[in-house]
Coordinates of C-alpha atoms and ligand atoms in Angstrom, one line a residue:
H18 CA 66.5 45.8 0.0
E19 CA 68.9 43.1 -1.1
L20 CA 67.5 39.6 -0.8
Q21 CA 69.6 36.5 -1.3
Q22 CA 68.4 32.9 -1.7
R23 CA 70.3 30.1 0.1
Q24 CA 69.6 26.5 1.1
V25 CA 71.1 26.2 4.6
V26 CA 72.3 29.1 6.8
I27 CA 74.5 28.4 9.9
I28 CA 74.9 31.1 12.5
G29 CA 78.5 30.9 13.9
A30 CA 81.7 29.4 12.6
G31 CA 82.9 27.8 15.9
P32 CA 83.3 24.0 16.2
S33 CA 79.6 23.2 15.9
G34 CA 79.1 25.5 12.9
A35 CA 82.2 24.4 11.0
I36 CA 81.5 20.7 11.5
A37 CA 77.8 21.0 10.6
G38 CA 78.7 23.1 7.5
A39 CA 81.3 20.6 6.3
L40 CA 79.0 17.6 6.8
L41 CA 76.1 19.2 4.9
K42 CA 78.4 20.3 2.1
R43 CA 79.8 16.8 1.8
K44 CA 76.3 15.6 1.3
G45 CA 75.9 18.1 -1.6
H46 CA 74.0 20.9 0.0
D47 CA 74.5 24.6 -0.4
V48 CA 75.7 26.0 3.0
L49 CA 76.4 29.6 4.1
I50 CA 78.0 30.3 7.5
L51 CA 77.6 33.8 9.0
E52 CA 80.3 34.6 11.6
R53 CA 80.2 37.9 13.4
Q54 CA 83.9 38.0 14.4
R55 CA 87.1 37.7 12.4
F56 CA 89.1 34.5 13.0
P57 CA 91.4 33.7 14.7
R58 CA 89.5 34.8 17.9
F59 CA 89.8 33.7 21.5
S60 CA 87.4 31.1 22.8
I61 CA 87.3 29.1 26.1
G62 CA 87.1 25.3 26.0
E63 CA 90.6 23.9 25.3
S64 CA 90.6 20.3 26.5
L65 CA 88.9 18.0 24.0
L66 CA 87.4 14.5 24.7
S67 CA 88.1 11.5 22.5
H68 CA 84.6 11.2 21.2
C69 CA 84.8 14.6 19.4
L70 CA 87.4 13.1 17.1
D71 CA 84.7 10.9 15.7
F72 CA 82.9 13.9 14.4
I73 CA 86.1 15.7 13.2
E74 CA 86.8 12.4 11.3
E75 CA 83.3 12.3 9.9
A76 CA 83.7 15.9 8.6
G77 CA 87.0 14.9 6.8
M78 CA 89.2 17.1 9.1
L79 CA 91.0 14.5 11.2
E80 CA 94.3 14.6 9.3
A81 CA 94.5 18.3 9.4
V82 CA 93.8 18.4 13.1
Q83 CA 96.4 15.6 13.7
A84 CA 99.0 17.5 11.7
A85 CA 98.5 20.8 13.5
G86 CA 100.9 20.1 16.4
F87 CA 98.4 20.3 19.2
Q88 CA 99.2 18.7 22.6
V89 CA 98.2 15.0 22.5
K90 CA 95.8 14.1 25.4
H91 CA 95.3 10.6 26.7
G92 CA 93.1 11.2 29.7
A93 CA 92.2 13.0 32.8
A94 CA 93.9 13.3 36.1
F95 CA 92.3 14.4 39.4
G96 CA 94.2 15.7 42.4
C97 CA 93.1 16.9 45.8
D98 CA 95.9 17.7 48.3
E99 CA 98.0 14.5 48.4
R100 CA 95.3 12.4 46.7
Y101 CA 95.8 11.7 43.0
T102 CA 94.1 9.4 40.4
E103 CA 94.1 9.2 36.7
F104 CA 92.0 7.8 33.9
D105 CA 93.6 6.8 30.6
F106 CA 91.1 7.1 27.7
R107 CA 93.0 4.3 25.8
D108 CA 91.7 1.9 28.5
K109 CA 88.0 2.3 28.5
F110 CA 84.8 0.3 28.1
T111 CA 83.4 1.8 24.9
A112 CA 85.3 1.3 21.6
G113 CA 86.5 4.5 19.9
H114 CA 89.3 7.0 20.0
G115 CA 91.6 6.7 23.0
S116 CA 93.5 9.9 22.5
T117 CA 92.6 13.4 21.7
F118 CA 94.1 16.9 21.9
Q119 CA 94.3 20.0 24.1
V120 CA 94.1 23.0 21.8
Q121 CA 94.4 26.8 21.7
R122 CA 90.9 27.5 20.5
A123 CA 91.8 30.5 18.4
T124 CA 94.0 28.2 16.3
F125 CA 91.8 25.2 16.5
D126 CA 88.5 27.0 15.6
K127 CA 90.3 28.7 12.6
L128 CA 91.6 25.4 11.4
L129 CA 88.1 23.8 11.4
A130 CA 86.6 26.8 9.7
D131 CA 89.3 26.8 7.1
Q132 CA 88.8 23.1 6.5
A133 CA 85.1 23.7 6.0
E134 CA 85.9 26.5 3.5
L135 CA 88.3 24.2 1.7
Q136 CA 85.4 21.7 1.3
G137 CA 83.3 24.4 -0.3
V138 CA 81.4 25.9 2.6
E139 CA 81.0 29.7 2.2
I140 CA 81.9 31.6 5.4
R141 CA 81.2 35.3 5.7
Y142 CA 83.2 36.8 8.5
E143 CA 82.2 39.9 10.3
E144 CA 78.6 39.4 9.4
E145 CA 76.1 39.2 12.2
L146 CA 72.6 37.7 12.2
I147 CA 70.4 40.3 13.8
A148 CA 66.8 39.2 13.1
A149 CA 65.0 36.0 12.1
D150 CA 61.4 35.4 11.0
F151 CA 60.1 31.8 10.9
A152 CA 56.4 32.7 10.4
G153 CA 56.3 32.1 6.7
A154 CA 57.0 29.0 4.5
R155 CA 60.7 29.7 4.5
P156 CA 62.9 31.3 7.2
Q157 CA 63.8 35.0 6.5
L158 CA 67.1 36.3 8.0
Q159 CA 68.4 39.8 8.5
V160 CA 72.2 40.2 8.4
R161 CA 74.4 43.2 9.3
R162 CA 77.9 43.6 7.7
A163 CA 80.9 45.2 9.4
D164 CA 80.2 48.5 7.5
G165 CA 76.7 48.6 9.0
S166 CA 74.9 47.7 5.7
E167 CA 72.2 45.1 5.9
Y168 CA 70.7 42.5 3.7
A169 CA 68.1 39.7 3.9
I170 CA 68.4 36.0 3.2
D171 CA 65.6 33.6 2.3
C172 CA 66.6 30.0 3.1
A173 CA 65.2 26.5 3.6
F174 CA 66.7 25.9 7.1
V175 CA 68.8 27.6 9.8
L176 CA 71.2 25.9 12.2
D177 CA 72.0 28.1 15.2
A178 CA 75.7 27.4 16.1
S179 CA 76.1 30.8 17.8
G180 CA 77.4 29.4 21.1
Y181 CA 77.2 31.9 24.0
G182 CA 75.6 34.3 21.5
R183 CA 72.5 32.2 21.8
V184 CA 71.0 34.0 18.9
L185 CA 67.8 32.1 18.2
P186 CA 67.0 31.3 21.9
R187 CA 67.1 35.1 22.5
L188 CA 65.2 36.1 19.3
L189 CA 62.6 33.4 19.6
D190 CA 62.2 33.6 23.4
L191 CA 63.4 30.0 23.9
E192 CA 65.7 30.7 26.8
A193 CA 65.2 28.6 30.0
P194 CA 67.0 28.7 33.3
S195 CA 69.8 26.2 33.9
C196 CA 69.5 23.6 36.6
F197 CA 72.9 24.6 37.9
P198 CA 73.6 27.6 40.2
V199 CA 75.6 30.6 38.8
R200 CA 79.3 29.7 38.8
R201 CA 82.2 31.8 37.7
A202 CA 85.5 30.9 36.1
V203 CA 88.7 33.0 36.3
F204 CA 91.4 31.8 34.0
T205 CA 94.6 32.6 32.2
H206 CA 97.4 31.2 30.1
I207 CA 100.8 30.8 31.7
E208 CA 104.3 29.8 30.7
D209 CA 104.1 26.9 33.1
R210 CA 107.8 25.7 33.5
I211 CA 106.5 22.5 35.2
D212 CA 109.4 20.2 36.0
D213 CA 107.5 17.9 38.4
P214 CA 108.0 14.4 36.9
R215 CA 104.6 13.4 38.3
F216 CA 102.8 15.9 36.1
D217 CA 101.5 14.3 32.9
R218 CA 101.3 16.8 30.0
E219 CA 99.2 14.3 28.1
K220 CA 96.3 14.7 30.6
I221 CA 94.1 17.5 31.8
L222 CA 94.6 17.9 35.6
I223 CA 91.4 18.7 37.5
T224 CA 92.2 19.8 41.1
T225 CA 89.7 19.8 43.9
H226 CA 90.2 22.6 46.5
P227 CA 91.4 20.9 49.7
E228 CA 88.7 22.4 51.9
L229 CA 85.9 23.6 49.5
R230 CA 84.8 20.6 47.6
D231 CA 82.7 22.5 45.1
V232 CA 85.7 24.6 44.0
W233 CA 88.0 23.1 41.4
Y234 CA 90.8 24.1 39.0
W235 CA 91.8 23.1 35.5
T236 CA 95.3 22.8 34.3
I237 CA 95.4 22.1 30.6
P238 CA 98.9 21.8 29.1
F239 CA 99.5 22.9 25.5
S240 CA 102.3 21.6 23.2
N241 CA 104.3 24.9 23.5
G242 CA 105.3 24.8 27.2
R243 CA 102.2 26.8 28.1
C244 CA 99.2 25.9 30.1
S245 CA 95.6 27.1 30.4
L246 CA 94.8 27.5 34.1
G247 CA 91.5 28.3 35.7
V248 CA 89.4 28.1 38.8
V249 CA 85.7 27.5 38.9
A250 CA 83.6 28.4 42.0
A251 CA 80.1 29.6 42.9
A252 CA 79.8 33.4 42.9
E253 CA 79.7 33.6 46.7
R254 CA 83.1 31.9 47.0
Y255 CA 84.6 35.0 45.4
E256 CA 83.4 37.3 48.2
G257 CA 86.2 38.8 50.2
R258 CA 88.8 37.9 47.6
P259 CA 90.9 40.3 45.5
V260 CA 88.9 42.1 42.9
D261 CA 92.0 42.1 40.6
L262 CA 91.6 38.8 38.6
D263 CA 95.3 37.9 38.6
A264 CA 95.5 38.3 42.3
C265 CA 92.3 36.4 42.8
L266 CA 93.4 33.4 40.7
K267 CA 96.8 33.4 42.4
E268 CA 95.1 33.4 45.8
F269 CA 93.0 30.4 44.8
V270 CA 96.0 28.5 43.4
G271 CA 97.9 29.2 46.6
E272 CA 95.3 27.3 48.5
A273 CA 95.8 24.1 46.5
P274 CA 99.1 22.4 47.6
N275 CA 99.5 20.3 44.5
L276 CA 99.1 23.3 42.2
R277 CA 101.3 25.5 44.3
R278 CA 104.0 22.8 44.0
I279 CA 103.8 22.2 40.2
L280 CA 103.4 25.8 39.3
K281 CA 106.2 27.2 41.5
N282 CA 108.3 28.4 38.6
A283 CA 105.4 29.5 36.3
V284 CA 105.6 32.8 34.6
W285 CA 102.2 34.6 34.8
D286 CA 102.4 36.7 31.6
T287 CA 98.8 37.0 30.5
P288 CA 96.0 39.0 32.3
A289 CA 93.4 36.7 33.8
R290 CA 89.8 36.8 32.4
L291 CA 86.4 36.1 33.9
I292 CA 83.4 34.3 32.5
D293 CA 80.2 33.6 34.5
G294 CA 76.6 32.7 34.1
Y295 CA 77.6 30.3 31.3
S296 CA 75.3 27.5 32.3
A297 CA 72.1 27.9 30.2
N298 CA 69.2 25.9 28.9
V299 CA 66.4 26.2 26.3
K300 CA 62.7 25.3 26.0
A301 CA 63.1 23.6 22.7
L302 CA 66.0 22.4 20.6
H303 CA 64.2 22.8 17.3
G304 CA 61.2 24.4 15.6
P305 CA 59.9 24.8 12.1
G306 CA 62.9 25.8 9.9
F307 CA 65.6 25.7 12.6
A308 CA 67.6 23.6 15.1
L309 CA 69.9 24.6 17.8
L310 CA 73.5 23.2 18.0
G311 CA 76.2 23.2 20.6
N312 CA 76.3 25.9 23.2
A313 CA 73.4 27.8 21.5
A314 CA 71.3 25.1 23.2
E315 CA 72.0 23.7 26.6
F316 CA 75.4 24.2 28.4
L317 CA 75.9 22.3 31.6
D318 CA 79.2 22.9 33.2
P319 CA 82.9 22.8 32.2
V320 CA 84.1 20.2 34.7
F321 CA 84.3 17.2 32.4
S322 CA 85.3 19.2 29.2
S323 CA 82.2 17.9 27.5
G324 CA 81.2 21.2 25.7
V325 CA 82.9 20.8 22.3
T326 CA 82.0 17.1 22.2
I327 CA 78.3 17.7 22.8
A328 CA 78.5 20.6 20.3
M329 CA 80.0 18.4 17.6
R330 CA 77.6 15.5 18.3
S331 CA 74.6 17.8 17.9
S332 CA 76.1 19.0 14.6
S333 CA 76.5 15.5 13.3
M334 CA 73.0 14.4 14.3
A335 CA 71.4 17.6 12.9
A336 CA 73.3 17.4 9.6
A337 CA 72.2 13.8 9.0
L338 CA 68.5 14.7 9.7
L339 CA 68.6 17.8 7.7
H340 CA 70.1 15.9 4.7
R341 CA 67.1 13.6 4.9
Q342 CA 64.6 16.4 5.2
L343 CA 66.1 18.4 2.3
G344 CA 65.8 15.1 0.3
G345 CA 62.1 15.2 0.8
E346 CA 61.7 12.9 3.9
T347 CA 59.6 13.8 6.9
V348 CA 61.9 14.0 9.9
D349 CA 60.8 13.9 13.6
W350 CA 63.2 16.4 15.1
E351 CA 61.9 15.8 18.6
A352 CA 62.4 12.0 18.6
E353 CA 65.4 11.8 16.3
F354 CA 67.3 14.9 17.5
A355 CA 66.2 16.4 20.8
V356 CA 65.5 13.2 22.7
L357 CA 68.6 11.3 21.5
L358 CA 71.0 14.3 22.0
K359 CA 69.6 14.9 25.5
R360 CA 70.3 11.3 26.6
G361 CA 74.0 11.9 26.6
V362 CA 73.7 15.4 28.0
D363 CA 71.6 13.9 30.8
T364 CA 74.4 11.3 31.4
F365 CA 76.9 14.2 31.8
R366 CA 74.3 16.0 34.0
T367 CA 74.3 13.0 36.5
Y368 CA 78.0 13.1 36.9
V369 CA 78.3 16.9 37.0
E370 CA 75.7 17.0 39.8
G371 CA 77.6 14.2 41.5
W372 CA 80.8 16.2 41.2
Y373 CA 79.4 19.2 43.0
D374 CA 77.5 17.2 45.7
G375 CA 80.8 15.3 46.3
S376 CA 79.5 11.8 45.5
F377 CA 81.2 11.4 42.2
Q378 CA 84.4 12.9 43.7
D379 CA 84.3 10.0 46.2
V380 CA 84.0 7.6 43.3
I381 CA 86.9 9.2 41.4
Y382 CA 89.3 9.3 44.3
Y383 CA 88.3 5.8 45.7
E384 CA 91.4 3.7 45.9
K385 CA 89.9 0.2 45.8
A386 CA 87.7 0.7 42.7
Q387 CA 87.2 -2.3 40.5
P388 CA 89.1 -1.9 37.2
E389 CA 86.0 -2.8 35.1
I390 CA 83.9 -0.1 36.8
R391 CA 86.7 2.4 36.3
R392 CA 86.8 1.5 32.6
M393 CA 83.1 2.3 32.3
V394 CA 83.5 5.6 34.1
C395 CA 86.5 6.3 31.9
S396 CA 84.3 6.0 28.8
I397 CA 82.1 8.7 30.0
L398 CA 85.0 10.9 30.9
A399 CA 86.3 10.3 27.3
G400 CA 82.9 11.6 26.0
Y401 CA 81.1 8.3 25.1
A402 CA 78.1 9.3 27.1
W403 CA 75.6 8.0 24.6
D404 CA 76.7 4.3 24.7
Q405 CA 73.7 2.5 26.2
N406 CA 75.7 -0.7 26.6
N407 CA 77.6 1.1 29.3
P408 CA 75.5 0.6 32.5
Y409 CA 77.0 3.8 33.9
V410 CA 75.3 5.5 30.9
A411 CA 72.1 3.5 30.7
E412 CA 71.3 3.8 34.4
S413 CA 73.6 6.6 35.4
R414 CA 71.7 7.9 38.4
R415 CA 71.1 4.5 40.0
R416 CA 74.6 3.3 39.3
L417 CA 76.3 6.4 40.6
G418 CA 74.1 6.3 43.7
V419 CA 75.1 2.7 44.5
L420 CA 78.8 3.4 43.7
A421 CA 78.9 6.5 45.8
Q422 CA 77.6 4.6 48.9
I423 CA 80.5 2.1 48.5
C424 CA 83.1 4.8 47.9
A425 CA 81.9 7.2 50.6
P426 CA 84.6 7.9 53.2
A427 CA 83.9 6.0 56.5
Ligands
FAD505 P1 81.3 28.8 20.0 O1 82.7 28.2 20.0 O2 81.1 29.8 21.1 O3 81.1 29.6 18.6 C1 80.0 30.4 18.3 C2 80.4 31.4 17.2 O4 79.2 32.1 16.9 C3 81.4 32.4 17.7 O5 82.5 32.4 16.9 C4 80.6 33.8 17.6 O6 81.3 34.8 17.2 C5 79.5 33.4 16.6 N1 78.3 34.2 16.7 C6 77.6 34.5 17.9 N2 76.6 35.3 17.6 C7 76.5 35.5 16.3 C8 75.7 36.3 15.4 N3 74.6 37.0 15.9 N4 75.9 36.2 14.1 C9 77.0 35.5 13.6 N5 77.8 34.8 14.4 C10 77.6 34.8 15.7 N6 84.5 22.6 26.3 C11 85.3 21.6 26.0 O7 85.0 20.8 25.2 N7 86.5 21.5 26.8 C12 86.8 22.3 27.8 O8 87.9 22.2 28.4 C13 85.9 23.4 28.1 N8 86.2 24.3 29.1 C14 85.3 25.3 29.3 C15 85.5 26.2 30.4 C16 84.6 27.2 30.7 C17 84.9 28.1 31.9 C18 83.5 27.3 29.9 C19 82.5 28.4 30.2 C20 83.2 26.4 28.9 C21 84.1 25.4 28.6 N9 83.9 24.5 27.5 C22 84.7 23.5 27.3 C23 82.7 24.7 26.6 C24 83.1 25.3 25.3 O9 83.5 26.6 25.5 C25 81.8 25.3 24.4 O10 81.1 24.1 24.5 C26 82.2 25.4 22.9 O11 83.0 26.5 22.6 C27 80.9 25.4 22.1 O12 81.2 25.5 20.7 P2 80.1 26.2 19.7 O13 80.6 26.0 18.4 O14 78.7 25.8 20.1 O15 80.1 27.8 20.1

């Protein structure tokens, strides 16, 4: 019955865990990260937003990320049949980073975790959190090693950064249904061989299916001549399509003229994968002795690539609050963490809902948009969804409603 004493334990060494760990360590706290896999490991979520660089910088990892040779990203492009429009994150309403990266997550996540380790964070790979008890004065955790042996940890606080593992939501019955229907993504990596001069490798390309407006594709170029390519659609849109995932993805791509054109020489060398039911929510973002970070809390939808940014923002906020709490201050996790984090998540929610009901697509593809309004929308697409000075953040629902009426096709 081995019992270890620690100050802060973080579940998961993905982006939210690595950033939170480094931030707490930099403030002088003892941090242990438990990670059930061995890195590098595959993860989905390869297109970053500018705002997430603010947290990478805060955690002292910006230089390492900039030196890693990832594909530079300056914005987002949208295409539907012959329509095309683009947003450049360097020309946006909110101050902040104008560029970011598109990353192979296996490499990126390992880099962040290694950086956290270099700063003194202890990471134990292939160790899984299997039980947690928050009934006493201090949290008690049960951990299983790869060889099957187990030990217990007594700590002051737990941050759940377990992503799709959703460890504490499952163990503590905190899971809640998402407000979005079940959608499914089928995706792969290809050697893209794109020679179309109109294709901008420094932007993600989001393509709308020409007939089915709720179906969309991502094309995320990497710096090595390869691309991440995926389609997202409601479960029923897959009915009657090939069961084989490669054939299914190719069929979807064949229905989008712009993708068919730019990918005509692509080499499909990697078996496609499927992920579904990824949208999730929780009843609470915190409780006595714990807080939920990143995807362990709410995950909306991948369309605006907001996942890693929200995850890192939650890490930054939680680390700052936990630092104060460990210093003896009383912290209001609801007011200072949950409410503030949800504000930006709700901004994204407005635009995700608008994407699927078509209203935000009308805005995005509108040809006569005022430049200042586009700069405000661009800020949100760059991840600055918490900037209350931006009217499209502060009053997102009302503003999008008005804009959508102006931009609706006659
Ligand atoms: P993760 O990266 O999932 O890390 C969690 C870690 O916890 C894992 O390493 C796991 O092994 C570990 N773990 C789990 N359970 C345990 C346990 N019991 N004990 C110990 N360790 C454990 N986001 C973007 O920013 N850009 C995109 O382009 C984008 N595209 C997406 C496309 C799709 C189809 C989907 C579904 C999501 C996409 N996302 C995107 C979202 C992105 O995947 C997540 O937001 C992001 O990975 C969250 O990071 P995280 O650190 O919270 O969790």
